[in-house]
Structures are given as structure tokens and as C-alpha cells.
CSV table of C-alpha atoms in Angstrom, one decimal:
chain,number,residue,atom,x,y,z
C,1,MET,CA,-12.8,15.7,3.1
C,2,PHE,CA,-13.0,12.0,4.1
C,3,ASP,CA,-14.8,11.2,7.3
C,4,TRP,CA,-13.0,8.5,9.3
C,5,THR,CA,-15.8,8.1,11.8
C,6,GLY,CA,-17.0,4.5,12.2
C,7,LYS,CA,-14.9,3.2,9.3
C,8,ASN,CA,-13.5,-0.4,8.9
C,9,VAL,CA,-9.9,-0.2,7.8
C,10,VAL,CA,-8.0,-3.2,6.3
C,11,TYR,CA,-4.2,-3.0,6.2
C,12,VAL,CA,-2.1,-5.4,4.2
C,13,GLY,CA,1.6,-5.0,5.1
C,14,SER,CA,4.3,-5.3,7.6
C,15,PHE,CA,4.7,-4.0,11.2
C,16,SER,CA,7.2,-1.4,10.1
C,17,GLY,CA,7.8,1.4,7.5
C,18,ILE,CA,5.4,4.0,6.1
C,19,GLY,CA,2.4,1.7,6.0
C,20,TRP,CA,2.7,0.9,9.7
C,21,GLN,CA,3.1,4.5,10.5
C,22,MET,CA,-0.1,5.2,8.7
C,23,MET,CA,-1.9,2.7,10.9
C,24,MET,CA,-0.4,4.3,14.0
C,25,GLN,CA,-1.8,7.7,12.9
C,26,LEU,CA,-5.2,6.3,11.8
C,27,MET,CA,-5.7,4.8,15.2
C,28,GLN,CA,-6.0,8.4,16.5
C,29,GLN,CA,-9.1,8.8,14.3
C,30,ASP,CA,-12.6,7.7,15.4
C,31,ILE,CA,-12.6,4.5,13.3
C,32,LYS,CA,-14.5,1.4,14.2
C,33,MET,CA,-12.2,-1.5,13.3
C,34,MET,CA,-8.6,-2.0,12.2
C,35,GLY,CA,-7.7,-5.3,10.5
C,36,ILE,CA,-4.0,-6.1,10.0
C,37,MET,CA,-3.1,-8.8,7.4
C,38,HIS,CA,0.4,-10.2,7.2
C,39,ARG,CA,2.4,-13.4,7.2
C,40,MET,CA,3.4,-13.2,10.8
C,41,GLU,CA,1.9,-11.5,13.8
C,42,ASN,CA,4.0,-9.1,15.9
C,43,VAL,CA,2.2,-9.3,19.2
C,44,GLU,CA,4.1,-6.4,20.8
C,45,MET,CA,3.4,-4.0,17.9
C,46,MET,CA,-0.3,-5.1,18.0
C,47,LYS,CA,-0.5,-4.2,21.7
C,48,LYS,CA,1.2,-0.8,21.0
C,49,LEU,CA,-1.3,-0.1,18.2
C,50,GLN,CA,-4.3,-1.0,20.4
C,51,ALA,CA,-3.0,1.1,23.2
C,52,ILE,CA,-3.3,4.3,21.1
C,53,ASN,CA,-7.1,4.0,21.0
C,54,PRO,CA,-8.8,1.2,23.2
C,55,SER,CA,-12.2,2.0,21.6
C,56,VAL,CA,-11.1,0.7,18.2
C,57,LYS,CA,-11.3,-3.0,17.7
C,58,VAL,CA,-7.9,-4.2,16.4
C,59,VAL,CA,-7.7,-7.7,14.8
C,60,PHE,CA,-5.0,-9.7,13.1
C,61,MET,CA,-5.4,-12.1,10.2
C,62,GLN,CA,-2.5,-14.2,8.9
C,63,MET,CA,-2.2,-14.0,5.1
C,64,ASN,CA,0.6,-14.9,2.7
C,65,LEU,CA,0.6,-12.8,-0.4
C,66,MET,CA,2.5,-15.5,-2.3
C,67,ASP,CA,-0.4,-17.9,-1.8
C,68,LYS,CA,-3.6,-17.1,-3.7
C,69,LYS,CA,-5.7,-19.7,-1.8
C,70,CYS,CA,-4.5,-18.2,1.5
C,71,ILE,CA,-5.4,-14.7,0.4
C,72,ASP,CA,-8.9,-15.8,-0.5
C,73,GLN,CA,-9.5,-17.6,2.8
C,74,ALA,CA,-8.0,-14.7,4.9
C,75,MET,CA,-10.0,-12.1,3.1
C,76,LYS,CA,-13.3,-14.0,3.5
C,77,LYS,CA,-12.6,-14.4,7.3
C,78,MET,CA,-11.9,-10.7,7.6
C,79,GLY,CA,-15.0,-9.9,5.6
C,80,GLN,CA,-17.1,-12.1,7.9
C,81,MET,CA,-15.6,-10.3,10.9
C,82,MET,CA,-16.1,-6.8,9.6
C,83,GLY,CA,-19.1,-7.1,7.4
C,84,HIS,CA,-17.7,-4.7,4.9
C,85,PHE,CA,-14.5,-2.7,4.3
C,86,ASP,CA,-14.4,1.0,4.0
C,87,VAL,CA,-10.7,1.5,3.4
C,88,MET,CA,-8.0,-0.9,2.2
C,89,ILE,CA,-4.3,0.0,2.3
C,90,ASN,CA,-1.9,-2.2,0.4
C,91,ALA,CA,1.5,-1.5,1.9
C,92,GLU,CA,3.6,-4.6,1.4
C,93,ASN,CA,6.9,-3.5,-0.2
C,94,VAL,CA,9.8,-5.8,-0.9
C,95,LEU,CA,13.1,-4.9,-2.6
C,96,LEU,CA,14.7,-8.2,-3.6
C,97,ASP,CA,15.6,-8.0,-7.3
C,98,LYS,CA,17.6,-11.3,-7.4
C,99,ASP,CA,14.4,-13.1,-6.4
C,100,VAL,CA,12.1,-12.1,-9.3
C,101,GLU,CA,9.1,-14.3,-8.1
C,102,THR,CA,9.1,-12.8,-4.6
C,103,THR,CA,9.6,-9.2,-5.8
C,104,MET,CA,6.7,-9.5,-8.3
C,105,GLY,CA,4.6,-11.7,-6.1
C,106,MET,CA,4.7,-9.6,-2.9
C,107,ASN,CA,4.6,-6.2,-4.6
C,108,LEU,CA,2.2,-6.7,-7.5
C,109,THR,CA,0.5,-10.1,-8.0
C,110,GLY,CA,-0.4,-10.6,-4.4
C,111,MET,CA,-1.6,-7.1,-4.1
C,112,ILE,CA,-3.9,-7.5,-7.1
C,113,HIS,CA,-5.3,-10.8,-5.8
C,114,ALA,CA,-5.9,-9.3,-2.3
C,115,THR,CA,-7.6,-6.2,-3.8
C,116,MET,CA,-9.9,-8.2,-6.1
C,117,MET,CA,-10.8,-10.6,-3.3
C,118,ALA,CA,-11.6,-7.6,-1.0
C,119,MET,CA,-13.8,-5.8,-3.6
C,120,PRO,CA,-17.0,-7.7,-2.8
C,121,TYR,CA,-16.8,-6.3,0.7
C,122,MET,CA,-16.4,-2.7,-0.7
C,123,ASP,CA,-18.5,-2.8,-3.9
C,124,LYS,CA,-21.9,-1.1,-3.2
C,125,THR,CA,-23.5,-3.6,-5.7
C,126,GLN,CA,-22.4,-6.5,-3.5
C,127,MET,CA,-21.7,-6.5,0.2
C,128,GLY,CA,-20.0,-3.1,0.5
C,129,LEU,CA,-20.9,0.5,0.9
C,130,GLY,CA,-18.3,1.9,-1.4
C,131,GLY,CA,-14.9,2.9,-0.1
C,132,MET,CA,-11.2,3.5,-0.9
C,133,VAL,CA,-8.2,1.4,-1.9
C,134,VAL,CA,-4.8,2.9,-1.4
C,135,ASN,CA,-1.8,1.2,-3.0
C,136,LEU,CA,1.7,2.1,-1.9
C,137,ALA,CA,4.1,2.2,-4.8
C,138,SER,CA,7.3,4.2,-5.2
C,139,VAL,CA,8.8,7.0,-7.3
C,140,TYR,CA,10.4,4.1,-9.1
C,141,GLY,CA,7.0,3.3,-10.5
C,142,LEU,CA,7.2,6.7,-12.3
C,143,GLU,CA,10.8,6.6,-13.4
C,144,PRO,CA,13.3,3.9,-14.4
C,145,SER,CA,15.6,2.4,-11.8
C,146,PRO,CA,18.5,0.6,-13.5
C,147,ALA,CA,19.8,-0.7,-10.2
C,148,PHE,CA,16.5,-2.3,-9.3
C,149,ALA,CA,14.8,-3.0,-12.6
C,150,VAL,CA,12.5,-5.8,-11.2
C,151,TYR,CA,11.3,-3.7,-8.4
C,152,ALA,CA,10.7,-0.8,-10.8
C,153,GLY,CA,8.7,-3.2,-13.0
C,154,ALA,CA,6.5,-4.2,-10.1
C,155,MET,CA,6.0,-0.6,-9.1
C,156,HIS,CA,5.0,0.4,-12.6
C,157,GLY,CA,2.5,-2.4,-12.5
C,158,VAL,CA,1.1,-1.1,-9.2
C,159,LEU,CA,0.5,2.3,-10.8
C,160,GLY,CA,-1.0,0.7,-14.0
C,161,PHE,CA,-3.4,-1.4,-11.9
C,162,THR,CA,-4.4,1.6,-9.7
C,163,ARG,CA,-5.0,3.9,-12.6
C,164,SER,CA,-7.0,1.3,-14.4
C,165,MET,CA,-9.2,0.4,-11.4
C,166,GLY,CA,-9.6,4.2,-10.7
C,167,ASP,CA,-11.5,4.6,-14.0
C,168,LYS,CA,-14.6,6.7,-13.4
C,169,MET,CA,-16.9,4.0,-14.8
C,170,ILE,CA,-15.7,1.5,-12.2
C,171,TYR,CA,-16.1,4.1,-9.5
C,172,GLN,CA,-19.7,5.0,-10.6
C,173,LYS,CA,-20.7,1.3,-10.5
C,174,THR,CA,-18.9,0.2,-7.3
C,175,GLY,CA,-18.4,3.3,-5.3
C,176,VAL,CA,-14.8,2.3,-4.7
C,177,MET,CA,-12.1,4.8,-5.4
C,178,PHE,CA,-8.4,4.0,-6.0
C,179,MET,CA,-5.3,6.0,-5.2
C,180,ALA,CA,-1.6,5.4,-5.4
C,181,MET,CA,1.2,6.8,-3.2
C,182,CYS,CA,4.8,7.1,-4.5
C,183,PRO,CA,7.2,7.8,-1.7
C,184,GLY,CA,10.7,8.9,-2.4
C,185,LEU,CA,13.8,7.5,-0.5
C,186,THR,CA,12.6,6.7,3.0
C,187,THR,CA,14.6,5.6,6.1
C,188,GLY,CA,13.8,2.0,6.9
C,189,GLU,CA,14.6,-1.7,6.4
C,190,MET,CA,14.5,-1.6,2.6
C,191,MET,CA,17.4,0.9,2.6
C,192,MET,CA,19.7,-1.3,4.7
C,193,ASN,CA,21.0,-3.9,2.2
C,194,LEU,CA,20.7,-2.2,-1.1
C,195,ARG,CA,24.0,-3.7,-2.5
C,196,ASP,CA,22.7,-7.2,-1.9
C,197,ASN,CA,19.4,-6.7,-3.7
C,198,VAL,CA,20.4,-5.1,-7.0
C,199,THR,CA,19.3,-6.5,-10.4
C,200,TRP,CA,22.9,-6.4,-11.8
C,201,HIS,CA,26.4,-6.2,-10.4
C,202,HIS,CA,27.0,-3.1,-12.5
C,203,SER,CA,25.1,-0.9,-10.1
C,204,GLU,CA,27.8,0.3,-7.6
C,205,SER,CA,27.7,4.0,-8.5
C,206,MET,CA,23.9,4.1,-8.5
C,207,VAL,CA,23.7,2.4,-5.1
C,208,GLU,CA,26.3,4.7,-3.7
C,209,ALA,CA,24.2,7.7,-4.8
C,210,MET,CA,21.1,6.3,-3.1
C,211,GLU,CA,23.0,5.5,0.1
C,212,SER,CA,24.3,9.1,0.4
C,213,ALA,CA,21.0,10.8,-0.6
C,214,LYS,CA,18.8,12.5,1.9
C,215,ARG,CA,15.9,10.4,3.1
C,216,GLN,CA,12.5,11.2,4.6
C,217,MET,CA,11.2,9.6,7.8
C,218,PRO,CA,8.3,7.1,7.6
C,219,GLU,CA,6.3,9.2,10.0
C,220,GLU,CA,6.3,12.3,7.8
C,221,ALA,CA,5.5,10.3,4.7
C,222,ALA,CA,2.6,8.7,6.4
C,223,THR,CA,1.2,12.0,7.5
C,224,GLN,CA,1.3,13.3,3.9
C,225,MET,CA,-0.3,10.1,2.5
C,226,ILE,CA,-3.3,10.4,4.9
C,227,LYS,CA,-3.7,14.0,3.8
C,228,ALA,CA,-3.9,12.8,0.2
C,229,MET,CA,-6.4,10.1,1.1
C,230,GLU,CA,-8.6,12.7,2.7
C,231,MET,CA,-8.8,14.6,-0.6
C,232,MET,CA,-10.7,11.6,-2.0
C,233,LYS,CA,-9.5,12.0,-5.6
C,234,ASN,CA,-10.3,8.8,-7.5
C,235,GLY,CA,-7.5,7.5,-9.8
C,236,SER,CA,-4.9,9.9,-8.4
C,237,MET,CA,-1.2,9.3,-7.9
C,238,TRP,CA,0.9,11.2,-5.4
C,239,ILE,CA,4.6,11.8,-4.9
C,240,VAL,CA,5.4,11.9,-1.2
C,241,ASN,CA,8.9,13.2,-0.6
C,242,MET,CA,10.6,15.2,2.2
C,243,GLY,CA,7.4,16.4,3.8
C,244,GLN,CA,5.9,17.4,0.5
C,245,LEU,CA,2.9,16.1,-1.4
C,246,LYS,CA,2.6,16.5,-5.2
C,247,GLU,CA,-0.1,15.0,-7.5
C,248,VAL,CA,1.2,13.3,-10.6
C,249,MET,CA,-0.5,14.3,-13.8
C,250,PRO,CA,0.2,11.5,-16.3
C,251,THR,CA,0.6,12.1,-20.0
C,252,MET,CA,-1.8,10.4,-22.3
C,253,HIS,CA,0.2,8.7,-25.1
C,254,TRP,CA,-2.6,6.6,-26.7
C,255,GLN,CA,-6.3,6.5,-26.7
C,256,MET,CA,-9.0,4.4,-28.4
């Protein structure tokens, strides 16, 4: 069971959705520092977060996931402030298939850059003490999504990166474990404009099915994700859907 006491947590994501609900819940733990990294600060939400636990130092660092130089500078500043990172949660999630660059950049490329630039502050052979990286993906990283093919491509990439970084050899050397969370349909901003964000205009029936399907609340998904994190299973992937948590056991199709 993971012990949250005295931990430095870095959150890369927006002030809404599952990721933000995870931050709200983690503030109830006895952590040391909470670092929020995003393009724009939401002062009211930061105050709300701090009010949950005044003993935790909450800081904000502006960072644009579409700008590699900005990511590098922001991560170095956060590293100097915290000294080391114990937990990193990559929770930025954008559904905008008609803008391929943004969809891939925010969901995948930016996440990879941020993770690799954070590693020196987690890697026990450098400035870190070991730790945990949690990447929020989607069930569409496990299965095809004809209506949102670009988004699905990015999510498949997130899982491929997470599984690769979660190799036992990397963990043995760095002390950093990797996990991926794959939530099902969840109430939130991403579900509001589905018809405007499809890959193709042939997706009406698929979007209708998604709009009418039952959805989970971000709060319940966040609770299940924290449970999965506390299991500390390196390289694992978890489906989080309707209050249920299920580990994904991938099939090996090829091996050297």
C-alpha cells in the first residue's frame, strides 16, 4: 500500500475532470506539496484546493504542453521548488480530432516531454528518490474509436509509452513505476461537443450512441484511480468505469 505521507505530488492537467477530482481527494492525504502545472491558472479553484488542507503547500506553475522549451523551463522551476517529485499525474485530455496537432500534442507528445523532463527529479540515480508516474488515457486507448480516430491514436500512444516505461529493468534502475488509467465515458466538458470534434462526418450514429450512453461521475472515477495507485503495480493498466476497477492484462503478440 502506497504511503502518501510527506509526498511531493506534481499534477499536469486542467482544473476540471477526473484529474482535478484526484487532486481534491489527494489533498485529504498527509502529503507535503502539491504542484499544479497548466496553461492558465484558476485562482478560485486553487483557493478551493488549498482550503481542503492548509498544511499542504499548494503551488502553481504555468506550462504549455505544446511548447517543449516551456515544459523544460517549468519542470526545472518546479524541481527547484520541490527538490524531488514523488508522484506525477499526467491528466491533460483533449478531444479535438479536427485539430490533429493539438490532439496529439496535448495528449501524447507534450505528456512524453513533461514526463522525461520530470524523470531526473524522480530517478533515484539522479535527484530523485524513486516514485510513481500515472498517465490518464482512455478505454479508447484499448479499443478502436471510428468517430475519434486521432484521439484513439493518441490514447494508444499513451498506453504504449506507459507500458514501455513500466518495464521492470527501468524500474529497477530508477525506482520510478508507471501506471495508466483508462476511464470509460465520464460526465464532463469533453462530452459536451462531441459532434463538433469527430474525425469524419460519417459518425452521426456513433456519436448518438455515446451521447445516450450511461456515464460515470469524475469523482467516482478519481476514487477508483487512487485505489489503483495505492496498489503500486508497475506497468499496470486499469479500466475505470461505473465505480469499478479492472486491471487490463495485455496479450503478447510478438517478442524478441
